[in-house]
Structure formats: structure tokens, C-alpha cells
Amino acid sequence: MIDPLKSLPGYLLRRVSNSLRDELSKQLSELGLRPSEASILLLIQANAEITPSALGQMLGIKRANMVPIIARLERKDLVLRTALDGRSYGMSLTPLGKKTHAKVNDVIKSHEDDIIARIPKEDQEHFVSALKSLWLS
Amino acid sequence: MIDPLKSLPGYLLRRVSNSLRDELSKQLSELGLRPSEASILLLIQANAEITPSALGQMLGIKRANMVPIIARLERKDLVLRTALDGRSYGMSLTPLGKKTHAKVNDVIKSHEDDIIARIPKEDQEHFVSALKSLWLS
DNA sequence: TATTGTTATACTCTATAACTATA
DNA sequence: TATAGTTATAGAGTATAACAATA
């Protein structure tokens, strides 16, 4: 079979991205989390009292779609909300959220290390550089 | 705001992949096609009488999910099926399918050229090499 | 027995419009 | 007026299980 797609960088990028996401998703599911939920734990830890809108902007997730994600994190007792003013609230990690954050951090770090380890040494820096030049450009 | 995710290659990869896919999707929508449909036109052109199962395997799409995709391509008079034996069929491009294939090819080529053009010259080869080493490994 | 195409179904992620309450 | 959070809803992609017909 001839595969004219395998020579296309954009196509390669998409397939690789999907398979890596599936791997991460599987590892995070052992913590009962989805990738978006895990990312949010990292961002809340790094930004005390961050709002859902700010989170969504950083993650490229629409405000409307943040609602059920945050609701799940709250239901799991991982995050709690504190009113900032009458219409917005900041989010922080509960004690359980902090413990989970540490585990998430380990999982993501090992996932990222795995990725780098699979790339030949002489390509690694160029790979990250290329991704950064494609980032939102 | 601190973004601990922007330094993670896997996260960068996913965000870049998503935004590139959105761009391609938008361009293909002017042809009335989705990325999966466009890919299939390329693969049928390159592989006469290919079956849905073989297509799905190459694209990483489950057989069950190929059904509605192919049904749409047939409804648009882009592909037609020919029985190979009692239970399987091969797919080929109709005259309109061939014309559309040429347009799809142009769109995808310019999309891919755009991607490469955004990457610094000294990173381009390493980027593709890195993607290939991450491909299904 | 294994495979092909199919149906039905559910889950995830995403996109839009409209509403409310507050700034 | 503009913004934050929310609701409802629709679209797209994906996953699984089960079935009939055929190899």
C-alpha cells in the first residue's frame, strides 16, 4: 500500500500528537483524571486564585467548556473556589488536590521525558525550537 | 500568569497540532470536505480499489467509523464502490472525485508548505526526523 | 473460525448563542 | 456597555459490542 500522507510533516504531527495524547490519557486515567483536568491542576498550582476564564485562555478552552471540567474537579474535592468579586472566582487546590497535583506532575514529567528519549539527541533541540516557531503563529 | 505547560514538548506538540488541524479544516471546508475525507481521497487515488478496512488501518480510524465517512463521500459523488468479493469492496474516484482530488492535493500541499515555511531552516530536517522517530513508536 | 461491513450507542472535545448578574 | 460564569445544544471524532454475510 502506498501512503502519500506519511511524507507530510503536518500529517505526521497530527498522528504523533494523537498517539501521544492517548498514551498520556491512559496514564492519567489511573489517577481518575483527563488530560485537561491534569493541566488545570498544574496551572492552578502555579497561579494562585486563577479564574476559569484565565485558565481557558491559557489552555485554548472556551469559557463555556470550562464549566463541566471545573465541576468535575470540584466534585472530586481537588479544587475549591473563592469569590473574587460578585461575578468571578479564583480557584485553589484542596489538600487532596495538592497530593494529586504531585502525582500528576510525576506522570506528566515521565511522559515528557519519554517523548524526548525517543528522539535522536541531535534532533531534540531543533524539535522543540520548531514547535515553538509553530506555536500560535 | 505563569504557564508551566509551555515548556513541555508534548503539550506544545498537541497545541500546535490542534491549531494546524483547525487551519487545514477551514481551508478544506471551502471544498466541502473534512480532513478525514480529504485524506481518503488522496489514499484512494494512490491505491486503486482499496477497501474501507485498509483505509481505516492506514488512517488509524476504526472500521465502524469509516462507514459514515465513506457514505458521505459517496453521497457527494466523489467515490464509488466495486465489489471485490461477497463481503468486501474496493473504492475508486468518480470523475468529480478526481477533480476534487486535484484541488485537495493543492490545498494540502500549500498547507504543508506553509508549515515548513514557518520553521527556521536549520530546524526543518530535524523536525521531520524527530516526528518520524515518534511515529507509532 | 476469522474477517468485512454494518448498526447502535456512548463518550470526549469543541463551538455557538443566549441568558444572568455583576463590573 | 462589557465581562464572568452559566446553560443548552449541536457538531465532530472516537470507542465498544454485537450482528449478518462471507472467506
CSV table of N, CA and C in Angstrom, one decimal, chain B:
chain,number,residue,atom,x,y,z
B,1,MET,N,0.8,35.8,34.4
B,1,MET,CA,0.4,34.4,34.6
B,1,MET,C,1.6,33.4,34.2
B,2,ILE,N,1.8,32.5,35.0
B,2,ILE,CA,2.9,31.5,34.8
B,2,ILE,C,2.3,30.3,34.1
B,3,ASP,N,2.9,29.9,33.0
B,3,ASP,CA,2.4,28.8,32.3
B,3,ASP,C,3.5,27.6,32.2
B,4,PRO,N,3.4,26.7,33.2
B,4,PRO,CA,4.4,25.6,33.2
B,4,PRO,C,4.2,24.7,32.1
B,5,LEU,N,3.1,24.8,31.3
B,5,LEU,CA,2.9,23.8,30.2
B,5,LEU,C,3.7,24.2,28.9
B,6,LYS,N,3.9,25.5,28.8
B,6,LYS,CA,4.6,25.9,27.5
B,6,LYS,C,6.0,25.4,27.3
B,7,SER,N,6.6,24.9,28.4
B,7,SER,CA,7.9,24.4,28.3
B,7,SER,C,7.9,22.8,28.0
B,8,LEU,N,6.7,22.3,27.9
B,8,LEU,CA,6.6,20.8,27.7
B,8,LEU,C,6.4,20.5,26.2
B,9,PRO,N,7.4,19.8,25.7
B,9,PRO,CA,7.3,19.4,24.2
B,9,PRO,C,6.0,18.7,23.9
B,10,GLY,N,5.6,17.8,24.7
B,10,GLY,CA,4.4,17.1,24.4
B,10,GLY,C,3.1,18.0,24.3
B,11,TYR,N,3.1,18.9,25.3
B,11,TYR,CA,2.0,19.8,25.3
B,11,TYR,C,2.1,20.8,24.1
B,12,LEU,N,3.2,21.3,23.8
B,12,LEU,CA,3.4,22.2,22.7
B,12,LEU,C,3.0,21.4,21.4
B,13,LEU,N,3.4,20.2,21.3
B,13,LEU,CA,3.0,19.4,20.1
B,13,LEU,C,1.5,19.3,19.9
B,14,ARG,N,0.8,19.1,21.0
B,14,ARG,CA,-0.6,18.9,21.0
B,14,ARG,C,-1.3,20.2,20.6
B,15,ARG,N,-0.9,21.3,21.2
B,15,ARG,CA,-1.4,22.6,20.8
B,15,ARG,C,-1.2,23.0,19.4
B,16,VAL,N,0.0,22.8,19.0
B,16,VAL,CA,0.4,23.1,17.6
B,16,VAL,C,-0.4,22.2,16.6
B,17,SER,N,-0.5,21.0,16.9
B,17,SER,CA,-1.3,20.0,16.1
B,17,SER,C,-2.7,20.5,16.0
B,18,ASN,N,-3.3,20.9,17.1
B,18,ASN,CA,-4.7,21.3,17.1
B,18,ASN,C,-4.9,22.6,16.2
B,19,SER,N,-4.0,23.5,16.4
B,19,SER,CA,-4.2,24.8,15.6
B,19,SER,C,-4.0,24.5,14.1
B,20,LEU,N,-3.0,23.7,13.8
B,20,LEU,CA,-2.8,23.4,12.4
B,20,LEU,C,-4.0,22.6,11.8
B,21,ARG,N,-4.5,21.7,12.6
B,21,ARG,CA,-5.7,21.0,12.1
B,21,ARG,C,-6.8,21.9,11.9
B,22,ASP,N,-7.0,22.9,12.8
B,22,ASP,CA,-8.1,23.9,12.6
B,22,ASP,C,-7.9,24.6,11.3
B,23,GLU,N,-6.7,25.1,11.0
B,23,GLU,CA,-6.4,25.8,9.8
B,23,GLU,C,-6.7,25.0,8.6
B,24,LEU,N,-6.2,23.7,8.5
B,24,LEU,CA,-6.5,22.9,7.4
B,24,LEU,C,-8.0,22.6,7.2
B,25,SER,N,-8.6,22.4,8.4
B,25,SER,CA,-10.1,22.1,8.3
B,25,SER,C,-10.8,23.3,7.7
B,26,LYS,N,-10.4,24.5,8.0
B,26,LYS,CA,-11.1,25.7,7.5
B,26,LYS,C,-10.9,25.8,6.0
B,27,GLN,N,-9.6,25.5,5.5
B,27,GLN,CA,-9.4,25.6,4.1
B,27,GLN,C,-10.1,24.5,3.3
B,28,LEU,N,-10.2,23.3,3.9
B,28,LEU,CA,-10.9,22.2,3.2
B,28,LEU,C,-12.4,22.4,3.2
B,29,SER,N,-12.9,23.1,4.2
B,29,SER,CA,-14.3,23.3,4.2
B,29,SER,C,-14.8,24.1,3.0
B,30,GLU,N,-13.9,24.9,2.4
B,30,GLU,CA,-14.3,25.5,1.1
B,30,GLU,C,-14.5,24.6,0.0
B,31,LEU,N,-14.0,23.4,0.2
B,31,LEU,CA,-14.2,22.3,-0.8
B,31,LEU,C,-15.4,21.4,-0.3
B,32,GLY,N,-15.9,21.8,0.8
B,32,GLY,CA,-17.0,21.0,1.4
B,32,GLY,C,-16.5,19.7,2.0
B,33,LEU,N,-15.2,19.6,2.4
B,33,LEU,CA,-14.6,18.4,2.9
B,33,LEU,C,-14.1,18.6,4.3
B,34,ARG,N,-14.0,17.5,5.0
B,34,ARG,CA,-13.3,17.4,6.3
B,34,ARG,C,-11.9,16.8,6.1
B,35,PRO,N,-11.0,17.0,7.0
B,35,PRO,CA,-9.7,16.4,6.9
B,35,PRO,C,-9.7,14.9,6.6
B,36,SER,N,-10.5,14.2,7.3
B,36,SER,CA,-10.5,12.7,7.1
B,36,SER,C,-11.0,12.4,5.6
B,37,GLU,N,-12.0,13.1,5.2
B,37,GLU,CA,-12.4,12.9,3.8
B,37,GLU,C,-11.4,13.2,2.8
B,38,ALA,N,-10.7,14.3,3.0
B,38,ALA,CA,-9.6,14.7,2.1
B,38,ALA,C,-8.5,13.7,2.1
B,39,SER,N,-8.1,13.2,3.3
B,39,SER,CA,-7.1,12.2,3.3
B,39,SER,C,-7.5,10.9,2.5
B,40,ILE,N,-8.7,10.6,2.6
B,40,ILE,CA,-9.2,9.4,2.0
B,40,ILE,C,-9.1,9.5,0.5
B,41,LEU,N,-9.5,10.7,0.0
B,41,LEU,CA,-9.3,10.9,-1.5
B,41,LEU,C,-7.9,10.7,-1.9
B,42,LEU,N,-6.9,11.2,-1.1
B,42,LEU,CA,-5.5,11.0,-1.5
B,42,LEU,C,-5.2,9.6,-1.5
B,43,LEU,N,-5.7,8.8,-0.5
B,43,LEU,CA,-5.3,7.4,-0.4
B,43,LEU,C,-5.9,6.6,-1.5
B,44,ILE,N,-7.2,6.9,-1.9
B,44,ILE,CA,-7.8,6.1,-2.9
B,44,ILE,C,-7.1,6.4,-4.3
B,45,GLN,N,-6.8,7.7,-4.5
B,45,GLN,CA,-6.0,8.0,-5.7
B,45,GLN,C,-4.7,7.2,-5.8
B,46,ALA,N,-4.1,7.0,-4.7
B,46,ALA,CA,-2.8,6.3,-4.7
B,46,ALA,C,-2.9,4.8,-4.6
B,47,ASN,N,-4.1,4.3,-4.3
B,47,ASN,CA,-4.3,2.9,-4.1
B,47,ASN,C,-5.6,2.5,-4.8
B,48,ALA,N,-5.6,2.1,-6.0
B,48,ALA,CA,-6.8,1.7,-6.7
B,48,ALA,C,-7.5,0.6,-6.0
B,49,GLU,N,-8.8,0.7,-5.9
B,49,GLU,CA,-9.6,-0.4,-5.3
B,49,GLU,C,-9.3,-0.8,-3.9
B,50,ILE,N,-8.8,0.2,-3.1
B,50,ILE,CA,-8.6,0.0,-1.7
B,50,ILE,C,-9.9,-0.2,-0.9
B,51,THR,N,-9.8,-1.0,0.1
B,51,THR,CA,-11.0,-1.3,0.9
B,51,THR,C,-11.1,-0.4,2.1
B,52,PRO,N,-12.3,-0.2,2.6
B,52,PRO,CA,-12.5,0.6,3.8
B,52,PRO,C,-11.6,0.1,5.0
B,53,SER,N,-11.5,-1.2,5.1
B,53,SER,CA,-10.7,-1.7,6.2
B,53,SER,C,-9.2,-1.2,6.1
B,54,ALA,N,-8.7,-1.4,4.9
B,54,ALA,CA,-7.3,-1.0,4.6
B,54,ALA,C,-7.1,0.5,4.8
B,55,LEU,N,-8.1,1.3,4.4
B,55,LEU,CA,-8.1,2.7,4.6
B,55,LEU,C,-8.0,3.1,6.1
B,56,GLY,N,-8.9,2.4,6.8
B,56,GLY,CA,-9.0,2.7,8.2
B,56,GLY,C,-7.7,2.4,9.0
B,57,GLN,N,-7.1,1.3,8.5
B,57,GLN,CA,-5.9,0.9,9.2
B,57,GLN,C,-4.8,1.9,8.9
B,58,MET,N,-4.7,2.4,7.7
B,58,MET,CA,-3.7,3.4,7.4
B,58,MET,C,-3.9,4.7,8.1
B,59,LEU,N,-5.2,5.0,8.3
B,59,LEU,CA,-5.5,6.3,8.9
B,59,LEU,C,-5.7,6.3,10.4
B,60,GLY,N,-5.7,5.1,10.9
B,60,GLY,CA,-5.9,5.0,12.4
B,60,GLY,C,-7.4,5.2,12.7
B,61,ILE,N,-8.3,4.9,11.8
B,61,ILE,CA,-9.7,5.1,12.0
B,61,ILE,C,-10.4,3.7,12.0
B,62,LYS,N,-11.2,3.4,13.1
B,62,LYS,CA,-11.8,2.1,13.2
B,62,LYS,C,-12.8,1.9,12.0
B,63,ARG,N,-12.9,0.6,11.7
B,63,ARG,CA,-13.9,0.2,10.6
B,63,ARG,C,-15.2,0.8,10.8
B,64,ALA,N,-15.7,0.7,12.0
B,64,ALA,CA,-17.1,1.2,12.3
B,64,ALA,C,-17.2,2.7,12.0
B,65,ASN,N,-16.1,3.4,12.2
B,65,ASN,CA,-16.2,4.9,12.0
B,65,ASN,C,-15.9,5.3,10.5
B,66,MET,N,-15.5,4.3,9.7
B,66,MET,CA,-15.3,4.6,8.3
B,66,MET,C,-16.7,4.6,7.6
B,67,VAL,N,-17.6,3.9,8.1
B,67,VAL,CA,-18.9,3.8,7.4
B,67,VAL,C,-19.5,5.1,7.1
B,68,PRO,N,-19.8,6.0,8.1
B,68,PRO,CA,-20.4,7.3,7.7
B,68,PRO,C,-19.5,8.2,6.9
B,69,ILE,N,-18.2,8.1,7.0
B,69,ILE,CA,-17.3,8.9,6.2
B,69,ILE,C,-17.4,8.5,4.7
B,70,ILE,N,-17.4,7.2,4.5
B,70,ILE,CA,-17.5,6.8,3.1
B,70,ILE,C,-18.9,7.1,2.5
B,71,ALA,N,-19.9,6.9,3.4
B,71,ALA,CA,-21.3,7.2,2.9
B,71,ALA,C,-21.4,8.7,2.5
B,72,ARG,N,-20.7,9.6,3.2
B,72,ARG,CA,-20.7,11.0,2.8
B,72,ARG,C,-20.0,11.2,1.4
B,73,LEU,N,-18.8,10.5,1.3
B,73,LEU,CA,-18.1,10.7,0.0
B,73,LEU,C,-18.9,10.1,-1.2
B,74,GLU,N,-19.7,9.1,-0.9
B,74,GLU,CA,-20.5,8.5,-2.0
B,74,GLU,C,-21.7,9.5,-2.3
B,75,ARG,N,-22.2,10.0,-1.3
B,75,ARG,CA,-23.4,10.9,-1.4
B,75,ARG,C,-23.0,12.1,-2.2
B,76,LYS,N,-21.7,12.5,-2.1
B,76,LYS,CA,-21.2,13.7,-2.8
B,76,LYS,C,-20.7,13.3,-4.2
B,77,ASP,N,-20.9,12.1,-4.5
B,77,ASP,CA,-20.5,11.6,-5.8
B,77,ASP,C,-19.0,11.7,-6.1
B,78,LEU,N,-18.2,11.5,-5.0
B,78,LEU,CA,-16.7,11.6,-5.1
B,78,LEU,C,-16.1,10.2,-5.3
B,79,VAL,N,-16.7,9.2,-4.7
B,79,VAL,CA,-16.1,7.9,-4.7
B,79,VAL,C,-17.2,6.9,-5.1
B,80,LEU,N,-16.8,5.8,-5.7
B,80,LEU,CA,-17.8,4.7,-5.9
B,80,LEU,C,-17.2,3.4,-5.5
B,81,ARG,N,-18.0,2.4,-5.2
B,81,ARG,CA,-17.5,1.1,-4.7
B,81,ARG,C,-17.8,0.0,-5.7
B,82,THR,N,-16.8,-0.9,-5.8
B,82,THR,CA,-16.9,-2.0,-6.7
B,82,THR,C,-16.7,-3.3,-5.8
B,83,ALA,N,-17.6,-4.2,-5.9
B,83,ALA,CA,-17.5,-5.4,-5.1
B,83,ALA,C,-16.2,-6.2,-5.5
B,84,LEU,N,-15.4,-6.6,-4.5
B,84,LEU,CA,-14.2,-7.4,-4.7
B,84,LEU,C,-14.5,-8.8,-4.5
B,85,ASP,N,-15.3,-9.1,-3.5
B,85,ASP,CA,-15.9,-10.4,-3.3
B,85,ASP,C,-17.2,-10.2,-2.6
B,86,GLY,N,-17.8,-11.3,-2.1
B,86,GLY,CA,-19.1,-11.2,-1.5
B,86,GLY,C,-19.2,-10.3,-0.3
B,87,ARG,N,-18.1,-10.0,0.4
B,87,ARG,CA,-18.2,-9.3,1.6
B,87,ARG,C,-17.4,-8.0,1.6
B,88,SER,N,-16.5,-7.7,0.7
B,88,SER,CA,-15.7,-6.5,0.7
B,88,SER,C,-15.8,-5.8,-0.7
B,89,TYR,N,-15.4,-4.5,-0.7
B,89,TYR,CA,-15.5,-3.8,-1.9
B,89,TYR,C,-14.3,-2.8,-2.0
B,90,GLY,N,-13.9,-2.5,-3.2
B,90,GLY,CA,-12.8,-1.6,-3.4
B,90,GLY,C,-13.4,-0.2,-3.8
B,91,MET,N,-12.6,0.8,-3.5
B,91,MET,CA,-13.1,2.2,-3.8
B,91,MET,C,-12.3,2.9,-4.8
B,92,SER,N,-13.0,3.6,-5.6
B,92,SER,CA,-12.3,4.4,-6.7
B,92,SER,C,-12.9,5.8,-6.8
B,93,LEU,N,-12.2,6.7,-7.4
B,93,LEU,CA,-12.7,8.1,-7.6
B,93,LEU,C,-13.6,8.2,-8.8
B,94,THR,N,-14.7,8.9,-8.6
B,94,THR,CA,-15.5,9.2,-9.8
B,94,THR,C,-14.8,10.4,-10.5
B,95,PRO,N,-15.3,10.8,-11.7
B,95,PRO,CA,-14.7,11.9,-12.4
B,95,PRO,C,-14.7,13.2,-11.5
B,96,LEU,N,-15.8,13.4,-10.8
B,96,LEU,CA,-15.9,14.5,-9.9
B,96,LEU,C,-14.9,14.3,-8.8
B,97,GLY,N,-14.7,13.1,-8.3
B,97,GLY,CA,-13.8,12.8,-7.3
B,97,GLY,C,-12.4,13.1,-7.7
B,98,LYS,N,-12.0,12.8,-9.0
B,98,LYS,CA,-10.7,13.1,-9.5
B,98,LYS,C,-10.4,14.6,-9.5
B,99,LYS,N,-11.4,15.3,-10.0
B,99,LYS,CA,-11.3,16.8,-10.0
B,99,LYS,C,-11.1,17.3,-8.6
B,100,THR,N,-11.9,16.8,-7.7
B,100,THR,CA,-11.8,17.3,-6.3
B,100,THR,C,-10.5,16.8,-5.7
B,101,HIS,N,-10.0,15.7,-6.0
B,101,HIS,CA,-8.7,15.2,-5.5
B,101,HIS,C,-7.6,16.2,-5.9
B,102,ALA,N,-7.6,16.7,-7.1
B,102,ALA,CA,-6.6,17.7,-7.6
B,102,ALA,C,-6.6,18.9,-6.7
B,103,LYS,N,-7.9,19.4,-6.4
B,103,LYS,CA,-8.0,20.6,-5.5
B,103,LYS,C,-7.5,20.3,-4.1
B,104,VAL,N,-7.9,19.1,-3.6
B,104,VAL,CA,-7.5,18.7,-2.3
B,104,VAL,C,-5.9,18.7,-2.2
B,105,ASN,N,-5.4,18.1,-3.2
B,105,ASN,CA,-3.9,18.0,-3.3
B,105,ASN,C,-3.3,19.4,-3.2
B,106,ASP,N,-3.8,20.3,-3.9
B,106,ASP,CA,-3.3,21.7,-3.9
B,106,ASP,C,-3.4,22.3,-2.5
B,107,VAL,N,-4.6,22.1,-1.9
B,107,VAL,CA,-4.8,22.7,-0.5
B,107,VAL,C,-3.8,22.1,0.5
B,108,ILE,N,-3.7,20.8,0.4
B,108,ILE,CA,-2.8,20.1,1.4
B,108,ILE,C,-1.4,20.5,1.2
B,109,LYS,N,-1.0,20.5,-0.1
B,109,LYS,CA,0.4,20.9,-0.4
B,109,LYS,C,0.7,22.3,0.1
B,110,SER,N,-0.2,23.2,-0.1
B,110,SER,CA,0.1,24.6,0.4
B,110,SER,C,0.1,24.7,1.9
B,111,HIS,N,-0.8,23.9,2.5
B,111,HIS,CA,-0.8,23.8,3.9
B,111,HIS,C,0.5,23.3,4.5
B,112,GLU,N,1.0,22.2,3.9
B,112,GLU,CA,2.3,21.6,4.3
B,112,GLU,C,3.4,22.6,4.1
B,113,ASP,N,3.4,23.2,2.9
B,113,ASP,CA,4.4,24.2,2.6
B,113,ASP,C,4.5,25.3,3.6
B,114,ASP,N,3.3,25.8,4.0
B,114,ASP,CA,3.2,26.8,5.0
B,114,ASP,C,3.8,26.4,6.3
B,115,ILE,N,3.5,25.2,6.7
B,115,ILE,CA,4.1,24.7,8.0
B,115,ILE,C,5.6,24.8,7.9
B,116,ILE,N,6.2,24.2,6.9
B,116,ILE,CA,7.6,24.2,6.7
B,116,ILE,C,8.2,25.6,6.7
B,117,ALA,N,7.5,26.5,6.0
B,117,ALA,CA,8.0,27.8,5.9
B,117,ALA,C,8.1,28.6,7.2
B,118,ARG,N,7.3,28.1,8.2
B,118,ARG,CA,7.2,28.8,9.5
B,118,ARG,C,8.4,28.3,10.4
B,119,ILE,N,9.0,27.2,10.0
B,119,ILE,CA,10.1,26.7,10.8
B,119,ILE,C,11.5,27.2,10.3
B,120,PRO,N,12.3,27.6,11.2
B,120,PRO,CA,13.6,28.1,10.8
B,120,PRO,C,14.3,27.0,10.0
B,121,LYS,N,15.1,27.4,9.0
B,121,LYS,CA,15.7,26.5,8.0
B,121,LYS,C,16.5,25.4,8.7
B,122,GLU,N,17.2,25.8,9.7
B,122,GLU,CA,18.2,24.9,10.4
B,122,GLU,C,17.4,23.8,11.2
B,123,ASP,N,16.1,24.0,11.5
B,123,ASP,CA,15.4,23.1,12.3
B,123,ASP,C,14.5,22.1,11.4
B,124,GLN,N,14.3,22.5,10.2
B,124,GLN,CA,13.3,21.8,9.4
B,124,GLN,C,13.5,20.3,9.3
B,125,GLU,N,14.7,19.9,8.9
B,125,GLU,CA,15.0,18.5,8.7
B,125,GLU,C,14.9,17.7,10.0
B,126,HIS,N,15.5,18.4,11.1
B,126,HIS,CA,15.4,17.7,12.4
B,126,HIS,C,14.0,17.5,12.9
B,127,PHE,N,13.2,18.5,12.5
B,127,PHE,CA,11.8,18.4,12.9
B,127,PHE,C,11.1,17.2,12.4
B,128,VAL,N,11.3,17.0,11.1
B,128,VAL,CA,10.7,15.8,10.4
B,128,VAL,C,11.3,14.6,10.9
B,129,SER,N,12.6,14.6,11.1
B,129,SER,CA,13.3,13.4,11.6
B,129,SER,C,12.7,13.0,13.0
B,130,ALA,N,12.5,14.0,13.9
B,130,ALA,CA,12.0,13.8,15.2
B,130,ALA,C,10.6,13.2,15.2
B,131,LEU,N,9.8,13.8,14.3
B,131,LEU,CA,8.4,13.3,14.1
B,131,LEU,C,8.4,11.8,13.7
B,132,LYS,N,9.3,11.5,12.8
B,132,LYS,CA,9.4,10.1,12.3
B,132,LYS,C,9.8,9.2,13.4
B,133,SER,N,10.7,9.6,14.3
B,133,SER,CA,11.1,8.7,15.3
B,133,SER,C,10.0,8.6,16.4
B,134,LEU,N,9.1,9.5,16.4
B,134,LEU,CA,8.0,9.4,17.4
B,134,LEU,C,6.8,8.7,16.8
B,135,TRP,N,6.8,8.5,15.5
B,135,TRP,CA,5.7,7.9,14.7
B,135,TRP,C,5.5,6.4,15.2
B,136,LEU,N,4.4,6.2,15.8
B,136,LEU,CA,4.0,4.8,16.2
B,136,LEU,C,5.1,4.0,16.9
B,137,SER,N,5.9,4.7,17.7
B,137,SER,CA,7.0,4.0,18.4
B,137,SER,C,6.6,3.9,19.9
